[in-house]
Amino acid sequence: MDVAHCNLEGNADAVEFCPHDSYRHVLAASTYTLREGEQPIRAGSISLFNVGADLGRLDLFQRIETAGIFDIKWNPVGDSVSPLLALADADGYLRIHGLESCSDEAQGFSLREITDEKISSSMCLFLDWNPSATSITVGLSNGSVVIASIGESQIETQETWKAHDFEVWTASYDIHQPQLVYSGSDDCKFKCWDLRDGPSKLAFQNTKAHTMGVCCIAKNPYDSNSVVTGSYDEYLRLWDVRSISTPVNETSVCLGGGVWRIKFHPFVAGLVLTACMHNGFSIVNINEDKTEVIETYSKHESLAYGADWHRDKSFHEGKRNSTLVATCSFYDRLLRLWMPESDLQDSVL
């Protein structure tokens, strides 16, 4: 069911609901637009919205013009932790913005840049916070991975290493074992790195399963041994990290488009939201040996890139076990809010 939509005035590539209490109605969306010319410009923006799902509203709080942005992430929820939004941009910068209340209550909230650091002359393509929000991993266009520590008002590069032969599209912490980082690249390799002994050591790799570039990697928050990967080869693969030589093949599924993003449902175990590039968005059940597409969403008319679940439990109460979803697509510059038609809780039973 469609709830609301708007144009982002730039090629849309990422959307993220704020996970922090009292701010869960806040949605951030980013853009990356290449302006051709003698001196090409990679421009971008961050848009901050108030989401009023019950009223079908999507109100713009703020829009900030930036360098082209490839990825955004809110910091994990913790005790006495304020909301922070990290940005990975095309100029090689990692930037941190804080979410603040405006003096005029009618204007809601706004982002204010706290600190930034040029961590590379290459483009920053992906970022991920560690569970304690003390460091961020960044994937670079030159095949490297960066680990940066995050202080109160500064970013400091701790380590950089050549992890892959081509662009690193994903570099994610293991939320159960944050000394491990998973990386994936256009070189078709899925790797795991151990950060405990610098420089980071290769813990394992798989070079055969993915027939095209590895776009995204997500650790299953409900199973410490389970990792899911997405690839340009259109397959969503489930892995058991105790036996990484081959994926759990019986639970791999073709989604009909390159799997660019994977987001686990915040409350329903085994349910993932995927952005499938040329084939819209899919909700997939990956519980045990039962892997199936529960629902697809195809209201976008361009590359499906950004996707996220709303985290407010109020959307789960009542007769329908549904959840608000935000998605965005690239060339049509479209941001959409929608509710799955399926009963998500029943679908995984």
Short mmCIF file of C-alpha atoms in Angstrom, two decimals:
data_model
loop_
_atom_site.label_atom_id
_atom_site.label_comp_id
_atom_site.label_asym_id
_atom_site.label_seq_id
_atom_site.Cartn_x
_atom_site.Cartn_y
_atom_site.Cartn_z
CA MET A 1 0.00 0.00 0.00
CA ASP A 2 1.50 3.33 -1.04
CA VAL A 3 1.73 5.91 1.75
CA ALA A 4 3.63 8.89 0.32
CA HIS A 5 6.27 9.87 -2.22
CA CYS A 6 8.42 12.82 -3.29
CA ASN A 7 11.18 13.86 -5.69
CA LEU A 8 14.69 14.24 -4.24
CA GLU A 9 16.05 16.63 -6.91
CA GLY A 10 19.07 14.37 -7.43
CA ASN A 11 19.80 10.74 -8.28
CA ALA A 12 18.63 8.91 -5.15
CA ASP A 13 20.83 6.14 -3.74
CA ALA A 14 20.26 5.67 0.03
CA VAL A 15 17.51 6.02 2.64
CA GLU A 16 17.84 5.46 6.40
CA PHE A 17 15.27 5.73 9.19
CA CYS A 18 16.74 7.03 12.44
CA PRO A 19 16.77 4.12 14.94
CA HIS A 20 16.97 6.26 18.09
CA ASP A 21 14.02 6.62 20.46
CA SER A 22 12.08 9.88 20.00
CA TYR A 23 13.60 10.28 16.51
CA ARG A 24 12.19 7.25 14.71
CA HIS A 25 9.94 9.48 12.60
CA VAL A 26 13.06 11.06 11.07
CA LEU A 27 14.15 9.77 7.65
CA ALA A 28 17.38 10.69 5.83
CA ALA A 29 17.87 10.28 2.07
CA SER A 30 20.96 10.93 -0.04
CA THR A 31 21.74 11.59 -3.70
CA TYR A 32 24.66 11.34 -6.11
CA THR A 33 24.52 13.15 -9.46
CA LEU A 34 27.37 13.28 -11.97
CA ARG A 35 27.31 16.58 -13.87
CA GLU A 36 29.14 16.06 -17.16
CA GLY A 37 31.46 18.68 -18.64
CA GLU A 38 35.10 19.61 -19.14
CA GLN A 39 35.45 19.32 -15.38
CA PRO A 40 32.81 16.81 -14.24
CA ILE A 41 31.22 17.52 -10.87
CA ARG A 42 29.94 14.83 -8.51
CA ALA A 43 27.19 16.64 -6.65
CA GLY A 44 24.88 15.36 -3.97
CA SER A 45 22.53 16.18 -1.14
CA ILE A 46 21.12 15.00 2.17
CA SER A 47 17.40 15.42 2.75
CA LEU A 48 15.84 15.09 6.19
CA PHE A 49 12.14 14.24 6.45
CA ASN A 50 9.44 13.95 9.07
CA VAL A 51 7.47 10.76 8.40
CA GLY A 52 3.81 10.84 9.33
CA ALA A 53 2.75 7.40 8.14
CA ASP A 54 -0.72 7.48 9.68
CA LEU A 55 -1.48 10.66 7.76
CA GLY A 56 0.39 9.68 4.60
CA ARG A 57 2.80 12.57 5.05
CA LEU A 58 6.42 13.07 4.10
CA ASP A 59 7.49 16.55 5.24
CA LEU A 60 10.89 17.98 4.37
CA PHE A 61 12.79 19.28 7.42
CA GLN A 62 16.04 20.19 5.69
CA ARG A 63 18.07 19.70 2.52
CA ILE A 64 21.86 20.12 2.47
CA GLU A 65 23.88 20.37 -0.75
CA THR A 66 27.00 18.23 -0.59
CA ALA A 67 29.51 16.34 -2.69
CA GLY A 68 28.03 13.21 -4.27
CA ILE A 69 27.08 10.75 -1.54
CA PHE A 70 27.31 6.98 -1.94
CA ASP A 71 26.17 5.88 1.50
CA ILE A 72 24.70 7.10 4.79
CA LYS A 73 24.23 5.38 8.16
CA TRP A 74 22.86 6.43 11.56
CA ASN A 75 24.95 5.41 14.56
CA PRO A 76 23.71 2.40 16.57
CA VAL A 77 21.45 2.99 19.55
CA GLY A 78 23.22 3.04 22.93
CA ASP A 79 22.95 4.50 26.42
CA SER A 80 23.05 8.31 26.37
CA VAL A 81 24.04 8.32 22.70
CA SER A 82 22.75 11.14 20.51
CA PRO A 83 21.77 10.48 16.89
CA LEU A 84 24.66 10.87 14.46
CA LEU A 85 24.52 10.45 10.69
CA ALA A 86 27.69 9.36 8.87
CA LEU A 87 28.19 10.18 5.17
CA ALA A 88 30.59 8.59 2.66
CA ASP A 89 31.18 10.89 -0.31
CA ALA A 90 32.75 10.98 -3.75
CA ASP A 91 35.47 13.43 -2.67
CA GLY A 92 36.99 10.86 -0.31
CA TYR A 93 35.51 12.37 2.85
CA LEU A 94 33.88 10.68 5.82
CA ARG A 95 31.56 13.19 7.48
CA ILE A 96 29.58 13.06 10.73
CA HIS A 97 26.42 15.11 11.29
CA GLY A 98 24.50 15.47 14.54
CA LEU A 99 20.70 15.60 14.68
CA GLU A 100 19.44 18.61 16.60
CA SER A 101 16.09 20.13 17.52
CA CYS A 102 15.40 23.46 15.84
CA SER A 103 14.73 26.53 17.97
CA ASP A 104 11.51 26.94 16.02
CA GLU A 105 9.49 23.83 16.95
CA ALA A 106 7.56 24.04 13.69
CA GLN A 107 10.80 23.37 11.79
CA GLY A 108 11.39 20.13 13.69
CA PHE A 109 14.97 18.82 13.42
CA SER A 110 18.09 19.62 11.46
CA LEU A 111 21.53 18.16 10.77
CA ARG A 112 24.71 19.98 11.77
CA GLU A 113 28.14 18.82 10.65
CA ILE A 114 30.27 17.91 13.68
CA THR A 115 33.45 16.73 11.99
CA ASP A 116 34.88 15.47 8.71
CA GLU A 117 38.06 13.83 7.50
CA LYS A 118 39.45 13.28 4.01
CA ILE A 119 40.40 9.64 4.41
CA SER A 120 41.35 8.97 0.79
CA SER A 121 41.95 10.50 -2.62
CA SER A 122 39.60 7.77 -3.91
CA MET A 123 35.82 7.78 -3.56
CA CYS A 124 34.19 6.52 -0.36
CA LEU A 125 31.55 4.00 -1.50
CA PHE A 126 30.19 2.38 1.66
CA LEU A 127 30.32 2.78 5.43
CA ASP A 128 29.31 0.86 8.53
CA TRP A 129 29.42 1.67 12.26
CA ASN A 130 30.72 -0.85 14.76
CA PRO A 131 28.14 -1.83 17.45
CA SER A 132 29.64 0.53 20.06
CA ALA A 133 29.67 3.47 17.60
CA THR A 134 33.38 4.08 18.25
CA SER A 135 34.63 3.32 14.75
CA ILE A 136 33.50 3.18 11.13
CA THR A 137 34.65 0.99 8.28
CA VAL A 138 34.71 2.49 4.77
CA GLY A 139 34.99 0.78 1.38
CA LEU A 140 36.93 2.72 -1.26
CA SER A 141 36.86 2.81 -5.05
CA ASN A 142 40.57 1.86 -5.21
CA GLY A 143 39.94 -1.54 -3.57
CA SER A 144 40.97 -0.52 -0.05
CA VAL A 145 39.18 -0.67 3.29
CA VAL A 146 39.61 2.03 5.94
CA ILE A 147 38.98 1.75 9.68
CA ALA A 148 38.38 5.17 11.26
CA SER A 149 37.93 5.88 14.97
CA ILE A 150 35.14 8.27 15.94
CA GLY A 151 35.73 10.65 18.85
CA GLU A 152 33.56 13.40 20.26
CA SER A 153 34.62 15.89 17.61
CA GLN A 154 37.15 14.15 15.40
CA ILE A 155 37.69 11.29 12.97
CA GLU A 156 41.06 9.54 12.96
CA THR A 157 42.15 6.93 10.41
CA GLN A 158 43.37 3.87 12.28
CA GLU A 159 44.17 1.53 9.42
CA THR A 160 43.98 1.28 5.63
CA TRP A 161 44.74 -1.82 3.61
CA LYS A 162 44.35 -3.10 0.06
CA ALA A 163 41.50 -5.59 0.45
CA HIS A 164 40.39 -6.15 -3.17
CA ASP A 165 41.42 -5.69 -6.78
CA PHE A 166 38.53 -3.38 -7.66
CA GLU A 167 35.86 -1.19 -6.03
CA VAL A 168 34.85 -2.21 -2.49
CA TRP A 169 31.06 -1.88 -2.56
CA THR A 170 30.55 -3.18 0.97
CA ALA A 171 32.60 -3.40 4.18
CA SER A 172 30.51 -4.39 7.21
CA TYR A 173 31.23 -5.17 10.84
CA ASP A 174 30.16 -8.47 12.34
CA ILE A 175 27.68 -7.23 14.95
CA HIS A 176 28.29 -10.29 17.14
CA GLN A 177 32.09 -10.27 16.76
CA PRO A 178 33.04 -6.65 15.94
CA GLN A 179 36.71 -7.57 15.59
CA LEU A 180 35.66 -9.04 12.22
CA VAL A 181 34.88 -7.08 9.06
CA TYR A 182 33.30 -8.55 5.90
CA SER A 183 34.11 -7.02 2.51
CA GLY A 184 32.85 -7.49 -1.03
CA SER A 185 33.98 -6.08 -4.35
CA ASP A 186 33.72 -5.98 -8.13
CA ASP A 187 36.44 -8.67 -8.09
CA CYS A 188 33.65 -11.15 -7.13
CA LYS A 189 35.37 -11.96 -3.82
CA PHE A 190 33.71 -12.22 -0.41
CA LYS A 191 36.25 -11.78 2.39
CA CYS A 192 36.45 -11.59 6.17
CA TRP A 193 39.17 -9.66 8.03
CA ASP A 194 40.35 -9.95 11.65
CA LEU A 195 41.18 -6.54 13.12
CA ARG A 196 42.72 -7.75 16.37
CA ASP A 197 46.30 -7.91 15.12
CA GLY A 198 47.27 -4.99 12.93
CA PRO A 199 47.61 -4.93 10.05
CA SER A 200 44.28 -6.66 9.53
CA LYS A 201 44.60 -10.31 8.62
CA LEU A 202 42.48 -12.25 6.15
CA ALA A 203 40.32 -14.65 8.19
CA PHE A 204 38.69 -16.32 5.17
CA GLN A 205 37.59 -15.65 1.62
CA ASN A 206 35.36 -17.16 -1.03
CA THR A 207 36.35 -16.45 -4.63
CA LYS A 208 34.11 -18.90 -6.49
CA ALA A 209 30.47 -18.55 -5.41
CA HIS A 210 29.68 -15.09 -6.84
CA THR A 211 29.86 -14.90 -10.62
CA MET A 212 29.72 -11.09 -10.56
CA GLY A 213 30.61 -8.33 -8.10
CA VAL A 214 29.59 -8.58 -4.43
CA CYS A 215 27.43 -5.53 -3.66
CA CYS A 216 26.28 -6.02 -0.07
CA ILE A 217 26.87 -8.14 3.02
CA ALA A 218 24.61 -8.25 6.09
CA LYS A 219 25.13 -10.18 9.31
CA ASN A 220 21.94 -11.82 10.59
CA PRO A 221 21.14 -10.09 13.92
CA TYR A 222 19.15 -13.15 15.04
CA ASP A 223 21.82 -15.78 14.25
CA SER A 224 25.49 -15.27 15.11
CA ASN A 225 26.59 -17.81 12.47
CA SER A 226 24.54 -16.47 9.55
CA VAL A 227 25.62 -13.91 6.93
CA VAL A 228 23.76 -12.90 3.77
CA THR A 229 25.39 -11.56 0.60
CA GLY A 230 23.96 -9.83 -2.46
CA SER A 231 25.58 -9.69 -5.89
CA TYR A 232 25.26 -8.22 -9.36
CA ASP A 233 24.65 -11.85 -10.42
CA GLU A 234 21.12 -11.39 -8.95
CA TYR A 235 21.48 -13.98 -6.19
CA LEU A 236 20.82 -13.55 -2.49
CA ARG A 237 23.06 -16.08 -0.73
CA LEU A 238 22.91 -17.32 2.84
CA TRP A 239 26.21 -18.33 4.46
CA ASP A 240 27.18 -20.18 7.62
CA VAL A 241 30.43 -18.56 8.74
CA ARG A 242 31.55 -21.86 10.26
CA SER A 243 31.70 -23.37 6.75
CA ILE A 244 32.44 -20.65 4.24
CA SER A 245 33.68 -22.78 1.33
CA THR A 246 30.17 -22.81 -0.17
CA PRO A 247 26.96 -20.93 0.62
CA VAL A 248 23.99 -22.76 2.06
CA ASN A 249 22.87 -23.40 -1.51
CA GLU A 250 19.39 -24.60 -0.71
CA THR A 251 18.63 -21.18 0.73
CA SER A 252 20.08 -19.08 -2.12
CA VAL A 253 17.49 -17.36 -4.30
CA CYS A 254 17.58 -15.42 -7.59
CA LEU A 255 15.84 -12.04 -7.26
CA GLY A 256 15.91 -11.05 -10.95
CA GLY A 257 18.12 -8.01 -10.47
CA GLY A 258 21.48 -7.13 -8.94
CA VAL A 259 21.10 -7.25 -5.15
CA TRP A 260 22.39 -3.84 -4.06
CA ARG A 261 21.14 -3.59 -0.47
CA ILE A 262 19.97 -6.01 2.23
CA LYS A 263 18.17 -4.89 5.41
CA PHE A 264 17.06 -7.34 8.09
CA HIS A 265 13.67 -6.64 9.62
CA PRO A 266 14.10 -4.98 13.04
CA PHE A 267 11.53 -7.25 14.75
CA VAL A 268 10.75 -10.28 12.58
CA ALA A 269 13.58 -12.83 12.48
CA GLY A 270 14.57 -14.20 9.08
CA LEU A 271 12.93 -11.46 7.03
CA VAL A 272 15.00 -9.23 4.73
CA LEU A 273 14.24 -6.24 2.53
CA THR A 274 16.33 -6.12 -0.65
CA ALA A 275 16.97 -3.47 -3.31
CA CYS A 276 17.30 -5.33 -6.62
CA MET A 277 18.47 -2.61 -9.05
CA HIS A 278 16.64 -3.38 -12.35
CA ASN A 279 13.93 -5.45 -10.64
CA GLY A 280 12.53 -3.23 -7.90
CA PHE A 281 12.42 -4.27 -4.25
CA SER A 282 11.72 -7.64 -2.62
CA ILE A 283 10.87 -8.92 0.83
CA VAL A 284 12.42 -12.35 1.32
CA ASN A 285 12.00 -15.00 4.02
CA ILE A 286 15.32 -16.75 4.72
CA ASN A 287 14.31 -18.78 7.76
CA GLU A 288 16.02 -22.18 8.03
CA ASP A 289 15.67 -24.13 4.76
CA LYS A 290 12.69 -22.09 3.62
CA THR A 291 13.77 -19.29 1.32
CA GLU A 292 11.12 -17.51 -0.69
CA VAL A 293 10.13 -14.11 -2.00
CA ILE A 294 7.11 -12.99 0.00
CA GLU A 295 6.40 -9.74 -1.80
CA THR A 296 7.80 -7.47 -4.49
CA TYR A 297 7.40 -3.72 -4.96
CA SER A 298 7.76 -2.29 -8.45
CA LYS A 299 6.39 1.27 -8.29
CA HIS A 300 9.84 2.71 -9.02
CA GLU A 301 10.85 3.22 -12.65
CA SER A 302 14.63 3.28 -12.25
CA LEU A 303 17.51 1.51 -10.49
CA ALA A 304 16.41 0.34 -7.03
CA TYR A 305 19.18 1.35 -4.64
CA GLY A 306 18.03 2.54 -1.20
CA ALA A 307 15.76 0.65 1.20
CA ASP A 308 15.02 0.59 4.93
CA TRP A 309 12.45 -0.58 7.49
CA HIS A 310 10.81 1.79 9.95
CA ARG A 311 11.63 0.83 13.54
CA ASP A 312 8.61 2.15 15.44
CA LYS A 313 6.70 -0.74 16.98
CA SER A 314 3.44 1.18 16.73
CA PHE A 315 3.35 0.17 13.06
CA HIS A 316 3.28 -3.47 14.13
CA GLU A 317 0.25 -3.28 16.42
CA GLY A 318 -3.32 -3.99 15.39
CA LYS A 319 -4.76 -6.51 12.97
CA ARG A 320 -2.04 -6.34 10.32
CA ASN A 321 1.55 -7.20 11.16
CA SER A 322 3.03 -4.77 8.69
CA THR A 323 5.92 -2.31 8.74
CA LEU A 324 6.49 0.99 7.00
CA VAL A 325 9.18 0.79 4.30
CA ALA A 326 11.16 3.58 2.62
CA THR A 327 12.70 2.98 -0.81
CA CYS A 328 14.42 5.17 -3.39
CA SER A 329 15.48 4.84 -7.01
CA PHE A 330 18.28 6.49 -8.92
CA TYR A 331 17.48 8.17 -12.22
CA ASP A 332 13.83 8.96 -11.51
CA ARG A 333 14.98 10.57 -8.22
CA LEU A 334 12.04 9.08 -6.36
CA LEU A 335 11.55 8.44 -2.65
CA ARG A 336 8.55 6.30 -1.69
CA LEU A 337 6.95 5.18 1.56
CA TRP A 338 4.82 2.04 1.46
CA MET A 339 3.37 -0.72 3.60
CA PRO A 340 3.77 -4.37 2.54
CA GLU A 341 0.49 -6.07 1.67
CA SER A 342 1.61 -9.32 3.30
CA ASP A 343 1.20 -10.20 6.96
CA LEU A 344 4.90 -10.33 7.68
CA GLN A 345 4.67 -12.21 10.96
CA ASP A 346 2.56 -14.98 9.47
CA SER A 347 4.79 -15.21 6.41
CA VAL A 348 7.75 -16.51 8.42
CA LEU A 349 5.88 -19.01 10.56
#
